[in-house]
Short mmCIF file of C-alpha atoms and ligand atoms in Angstrom, two decimals:
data_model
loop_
_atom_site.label_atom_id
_atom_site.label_comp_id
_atom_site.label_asym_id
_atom_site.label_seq_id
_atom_site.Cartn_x
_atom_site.Cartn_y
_atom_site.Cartn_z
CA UNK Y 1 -40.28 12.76 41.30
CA UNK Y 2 -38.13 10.38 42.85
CA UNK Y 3 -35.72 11.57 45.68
CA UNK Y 4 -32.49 10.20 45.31
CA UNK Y 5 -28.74 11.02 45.11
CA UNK Y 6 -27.17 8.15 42.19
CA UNK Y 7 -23.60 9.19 43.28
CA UNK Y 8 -24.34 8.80 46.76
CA UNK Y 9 -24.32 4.92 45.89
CA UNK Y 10 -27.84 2.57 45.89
CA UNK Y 11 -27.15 1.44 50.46
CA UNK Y 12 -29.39 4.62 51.33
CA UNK Y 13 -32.34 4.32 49.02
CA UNK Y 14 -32.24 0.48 49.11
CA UNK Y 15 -35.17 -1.22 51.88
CA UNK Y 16 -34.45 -4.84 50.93
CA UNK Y 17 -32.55 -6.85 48.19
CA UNK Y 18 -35.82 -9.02 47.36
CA UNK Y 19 -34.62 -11.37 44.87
CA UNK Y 20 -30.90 -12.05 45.05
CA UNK Y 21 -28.01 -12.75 42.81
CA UNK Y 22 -28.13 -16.23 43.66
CA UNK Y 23 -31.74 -16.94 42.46
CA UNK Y 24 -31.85 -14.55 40.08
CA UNK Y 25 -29.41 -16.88 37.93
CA UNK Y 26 -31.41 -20.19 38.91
CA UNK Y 27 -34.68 -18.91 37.80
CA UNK Y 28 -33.57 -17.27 34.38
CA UNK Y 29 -31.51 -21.15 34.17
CA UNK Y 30 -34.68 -22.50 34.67
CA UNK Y 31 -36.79 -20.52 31.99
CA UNK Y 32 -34.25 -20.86 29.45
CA UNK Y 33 -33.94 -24.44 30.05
CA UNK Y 34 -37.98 -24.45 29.75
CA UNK Y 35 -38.04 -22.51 26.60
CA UNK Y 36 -34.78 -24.27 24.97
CA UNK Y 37 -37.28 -27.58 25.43
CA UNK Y 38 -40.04 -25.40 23.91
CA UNK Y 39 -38.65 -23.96 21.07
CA UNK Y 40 -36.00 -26.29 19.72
CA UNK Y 41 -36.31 -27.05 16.21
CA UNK Y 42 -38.29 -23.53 15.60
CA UNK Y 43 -37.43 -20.03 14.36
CA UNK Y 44 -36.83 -18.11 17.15
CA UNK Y 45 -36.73 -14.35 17.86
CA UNK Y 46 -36.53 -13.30 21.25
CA UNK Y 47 -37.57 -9.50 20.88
CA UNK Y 48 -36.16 -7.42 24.19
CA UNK Y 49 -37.68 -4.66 25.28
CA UNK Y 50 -35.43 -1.34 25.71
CA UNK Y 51 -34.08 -1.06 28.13
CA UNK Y 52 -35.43 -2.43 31.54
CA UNK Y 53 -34.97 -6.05 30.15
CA UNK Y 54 -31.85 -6.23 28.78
CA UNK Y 55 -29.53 -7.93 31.35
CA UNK Y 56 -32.34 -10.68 31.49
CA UNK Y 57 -32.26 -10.90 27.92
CA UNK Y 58 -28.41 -11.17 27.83
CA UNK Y 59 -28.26 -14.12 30.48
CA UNK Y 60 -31.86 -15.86 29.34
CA UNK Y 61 -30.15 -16.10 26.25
CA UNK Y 62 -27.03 -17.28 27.07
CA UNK Y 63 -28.96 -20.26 28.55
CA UNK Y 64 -31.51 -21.05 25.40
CA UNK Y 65 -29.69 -23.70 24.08
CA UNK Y 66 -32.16 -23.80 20.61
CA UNK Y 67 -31.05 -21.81 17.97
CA UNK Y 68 -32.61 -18.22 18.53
CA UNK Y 69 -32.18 -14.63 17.19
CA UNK Y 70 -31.95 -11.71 18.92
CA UNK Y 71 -33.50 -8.10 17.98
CA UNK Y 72 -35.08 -4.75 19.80
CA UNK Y 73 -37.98 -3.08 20.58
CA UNK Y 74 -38.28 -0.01 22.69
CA UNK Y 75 -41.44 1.74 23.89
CA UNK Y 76 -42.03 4.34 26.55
CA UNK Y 77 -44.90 4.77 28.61
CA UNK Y 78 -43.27 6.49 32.04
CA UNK Y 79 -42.09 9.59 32.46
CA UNK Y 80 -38.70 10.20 33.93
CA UNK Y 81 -39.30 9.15 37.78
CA UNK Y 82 -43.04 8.48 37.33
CA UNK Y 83 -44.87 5.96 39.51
CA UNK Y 84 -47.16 5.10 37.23
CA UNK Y 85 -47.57 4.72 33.34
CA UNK Y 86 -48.13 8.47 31.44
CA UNK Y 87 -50.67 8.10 29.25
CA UNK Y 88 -50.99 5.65 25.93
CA UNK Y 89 -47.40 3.89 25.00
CA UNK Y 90 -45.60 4.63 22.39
CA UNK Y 91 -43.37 2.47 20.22
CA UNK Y 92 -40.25 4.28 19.86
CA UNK Y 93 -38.03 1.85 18.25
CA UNK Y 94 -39.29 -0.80 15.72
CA UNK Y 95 -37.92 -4.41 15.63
CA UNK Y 96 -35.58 -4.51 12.22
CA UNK Y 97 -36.13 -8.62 11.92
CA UNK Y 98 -38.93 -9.77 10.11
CA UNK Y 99 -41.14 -11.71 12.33
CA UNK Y 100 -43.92 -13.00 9.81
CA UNK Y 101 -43.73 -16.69 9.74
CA UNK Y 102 -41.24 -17.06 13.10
CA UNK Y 103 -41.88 -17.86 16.95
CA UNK Y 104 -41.54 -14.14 18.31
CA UNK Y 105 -40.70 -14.59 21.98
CA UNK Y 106 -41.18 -11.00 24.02
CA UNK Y 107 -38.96 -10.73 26.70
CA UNK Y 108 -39.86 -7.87 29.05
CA UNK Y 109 -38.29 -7.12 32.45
CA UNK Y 110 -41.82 -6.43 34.33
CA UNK Y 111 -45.22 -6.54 33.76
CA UNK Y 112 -47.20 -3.78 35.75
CA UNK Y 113 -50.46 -2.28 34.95
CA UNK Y 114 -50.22 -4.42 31.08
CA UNK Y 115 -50.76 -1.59 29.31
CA UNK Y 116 -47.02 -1.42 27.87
CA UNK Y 117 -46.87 -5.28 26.90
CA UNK Y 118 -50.76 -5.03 25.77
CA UNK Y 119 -49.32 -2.32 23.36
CA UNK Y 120 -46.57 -4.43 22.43
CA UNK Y 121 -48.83 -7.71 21.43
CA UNK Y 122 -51.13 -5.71 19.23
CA UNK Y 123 -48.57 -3.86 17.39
CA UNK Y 124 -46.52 -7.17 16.90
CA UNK Y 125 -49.68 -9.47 15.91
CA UNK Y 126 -50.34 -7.28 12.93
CA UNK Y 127 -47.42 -8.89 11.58
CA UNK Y 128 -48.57 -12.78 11.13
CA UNK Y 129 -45.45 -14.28 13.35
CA UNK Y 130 -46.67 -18.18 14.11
CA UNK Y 131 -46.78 -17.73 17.20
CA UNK Y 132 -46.38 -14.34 19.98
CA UNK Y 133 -45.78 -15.47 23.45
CA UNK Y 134 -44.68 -13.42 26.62
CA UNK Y 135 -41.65 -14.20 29.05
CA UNK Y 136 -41.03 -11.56 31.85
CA UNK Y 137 -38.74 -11.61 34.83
CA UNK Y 138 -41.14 -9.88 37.11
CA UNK Y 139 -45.10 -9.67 37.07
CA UNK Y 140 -46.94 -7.41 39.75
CA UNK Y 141 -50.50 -9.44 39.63
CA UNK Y 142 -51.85 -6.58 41.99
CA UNK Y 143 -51.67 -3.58 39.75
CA UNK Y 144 -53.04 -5.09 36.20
CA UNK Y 145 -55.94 -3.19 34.83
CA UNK Y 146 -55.56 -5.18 31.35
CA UNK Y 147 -55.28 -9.20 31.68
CA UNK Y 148 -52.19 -10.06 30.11
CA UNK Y 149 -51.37 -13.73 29.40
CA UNK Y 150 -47.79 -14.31 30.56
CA UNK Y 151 -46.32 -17.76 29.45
CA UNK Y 152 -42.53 -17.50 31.15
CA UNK Y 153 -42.80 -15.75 34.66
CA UNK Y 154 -39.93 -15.18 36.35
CA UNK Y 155 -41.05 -13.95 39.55
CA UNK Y 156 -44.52 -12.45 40.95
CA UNK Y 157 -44.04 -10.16 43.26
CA UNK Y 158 -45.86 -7.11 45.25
CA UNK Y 159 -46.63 -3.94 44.60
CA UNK Y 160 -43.66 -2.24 45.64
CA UNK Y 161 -41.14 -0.05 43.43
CA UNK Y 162 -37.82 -2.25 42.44
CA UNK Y 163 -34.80 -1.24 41.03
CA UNK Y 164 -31.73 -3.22 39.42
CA UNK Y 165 -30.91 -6.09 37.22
CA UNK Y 166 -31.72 -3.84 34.19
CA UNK Y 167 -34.52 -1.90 36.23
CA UNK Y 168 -34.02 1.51 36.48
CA UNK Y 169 -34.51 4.37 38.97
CA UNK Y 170 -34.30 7.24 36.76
CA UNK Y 171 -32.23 5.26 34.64
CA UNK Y 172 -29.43 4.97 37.54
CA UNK Y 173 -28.99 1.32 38.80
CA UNK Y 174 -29.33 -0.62 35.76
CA UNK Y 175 -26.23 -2.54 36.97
CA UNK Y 176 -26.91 -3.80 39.77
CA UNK Y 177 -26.41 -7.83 39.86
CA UNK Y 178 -30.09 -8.27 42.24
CA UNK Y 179 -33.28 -6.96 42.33
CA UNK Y 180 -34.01 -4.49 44.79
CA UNK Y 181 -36.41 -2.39 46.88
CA UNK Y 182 -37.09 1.22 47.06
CA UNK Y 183 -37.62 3.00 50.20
CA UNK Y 184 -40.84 4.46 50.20
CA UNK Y 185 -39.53 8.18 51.48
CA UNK Y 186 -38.27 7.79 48.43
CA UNK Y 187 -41.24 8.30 45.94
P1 IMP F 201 -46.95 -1.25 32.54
O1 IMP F 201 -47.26 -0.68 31.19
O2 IMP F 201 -47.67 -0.48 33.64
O3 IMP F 201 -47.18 -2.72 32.65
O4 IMP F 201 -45.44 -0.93 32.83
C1 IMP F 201 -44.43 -1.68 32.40
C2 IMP F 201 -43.14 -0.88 32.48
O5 IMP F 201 -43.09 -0.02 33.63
C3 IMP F 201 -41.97 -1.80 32.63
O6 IMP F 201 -41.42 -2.11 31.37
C4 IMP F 201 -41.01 -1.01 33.48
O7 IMP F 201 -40.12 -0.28 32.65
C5 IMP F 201 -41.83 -0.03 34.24
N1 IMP F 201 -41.96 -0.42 35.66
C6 IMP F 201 -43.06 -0.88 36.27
N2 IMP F 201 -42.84 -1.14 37.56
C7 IMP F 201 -41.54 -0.84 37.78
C8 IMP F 201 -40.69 -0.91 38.96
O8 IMP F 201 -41.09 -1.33 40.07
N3 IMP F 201 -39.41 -0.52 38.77
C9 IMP F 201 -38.93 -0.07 37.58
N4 IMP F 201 -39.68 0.00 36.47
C10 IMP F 201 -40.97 -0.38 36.57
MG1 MG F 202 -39.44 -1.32 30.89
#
């Protein structure tokens, strides 16, 4: 359980802003720039995963210049405050575009132990799109136990809990315009 007050504000819990503002917004300029070059001329979906990744997906997109389409996908593998994933995945909301045939472009906010995005590429591949990449803001390379190829990184970082920019701590903190670092008394 994590051990935290939302109303008390995010100063007390917060160890470090690690990735600010400022760079957040160059980097997701940069990979949208890179996929724009990428994609242009194709049919593509960027698929967002509920909910950790959706202020990424709302300013990645917003700097894809190709034509793109947007659509959902939510799965849950922790359990409210959990450190760690709770058992198998689960898909709990199903994409409603049809993907057979288009460039299906996942867009997750962090890759962890793989087992959530591994989950995700199965289910999806089943479905013939022409091609099924990965592009994730955050990848923690220390804690994979499945190798997941990840063609868009945002930013690798360490094992440490984060919070903000669409990461949650027990769904509080979403909002937050940086990425930032949990105290450990806090977990
Ligand atoms: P995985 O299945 O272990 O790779 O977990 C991926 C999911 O765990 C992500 O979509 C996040 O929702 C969540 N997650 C992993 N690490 C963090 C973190 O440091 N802060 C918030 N959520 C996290
Ligand atoms: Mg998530």
């Amino acid at each position: 359980m994590l051990k935290f007050n939302p109303h008390a504000g995010y100063e007390p819990i917060l160890d470090e802003i690690l990735i600010s503002q400022d760079r957040l917004q160059t980097r997701v300029a940069e990979l949208g720039a890179q996929i724009s070059a990428d994609y242009a001329g194709k049919d593509l979906i960027l698929i967002c995963l509920l909910r950790g990744a959706i202020m990424f997906l709302s300013d990645l997109s917003r700097n894809i210049s190709a034509s793109h389409m947007i659509d959902f996908m939510a799965v849950s593998s922790y359990g409210a405050g959990a450190r760690s994933s709770s058992g198998q995945p689960r898909i709990s909301h199903d994409v409603n575009l049809d993907i057979y045939g288009k460039h299906a472009l996942i867009v997750e906010d962090i890759v962890d132990s793989g087992h959530t995005m591994s989950h995700v590429l199965r289910f999806l591949g089943t479905r013939q799109p022409a091609s099924l990449k990965v592009c994730s803001l955050l990848t923690k390379p220390s804690r994979r136990e499945i190798k997941i190829n990840i063609d868009y990184t945002g930013f690798e970082i360490a094992d440490k809990f984060v919070f903000g920019y669409g990461l949650d701590l027990d769904e509080y903190f979403r909002n937050l315009p940086f990425v930032g670092v949990l105290k450990k008394e806090c977990y």
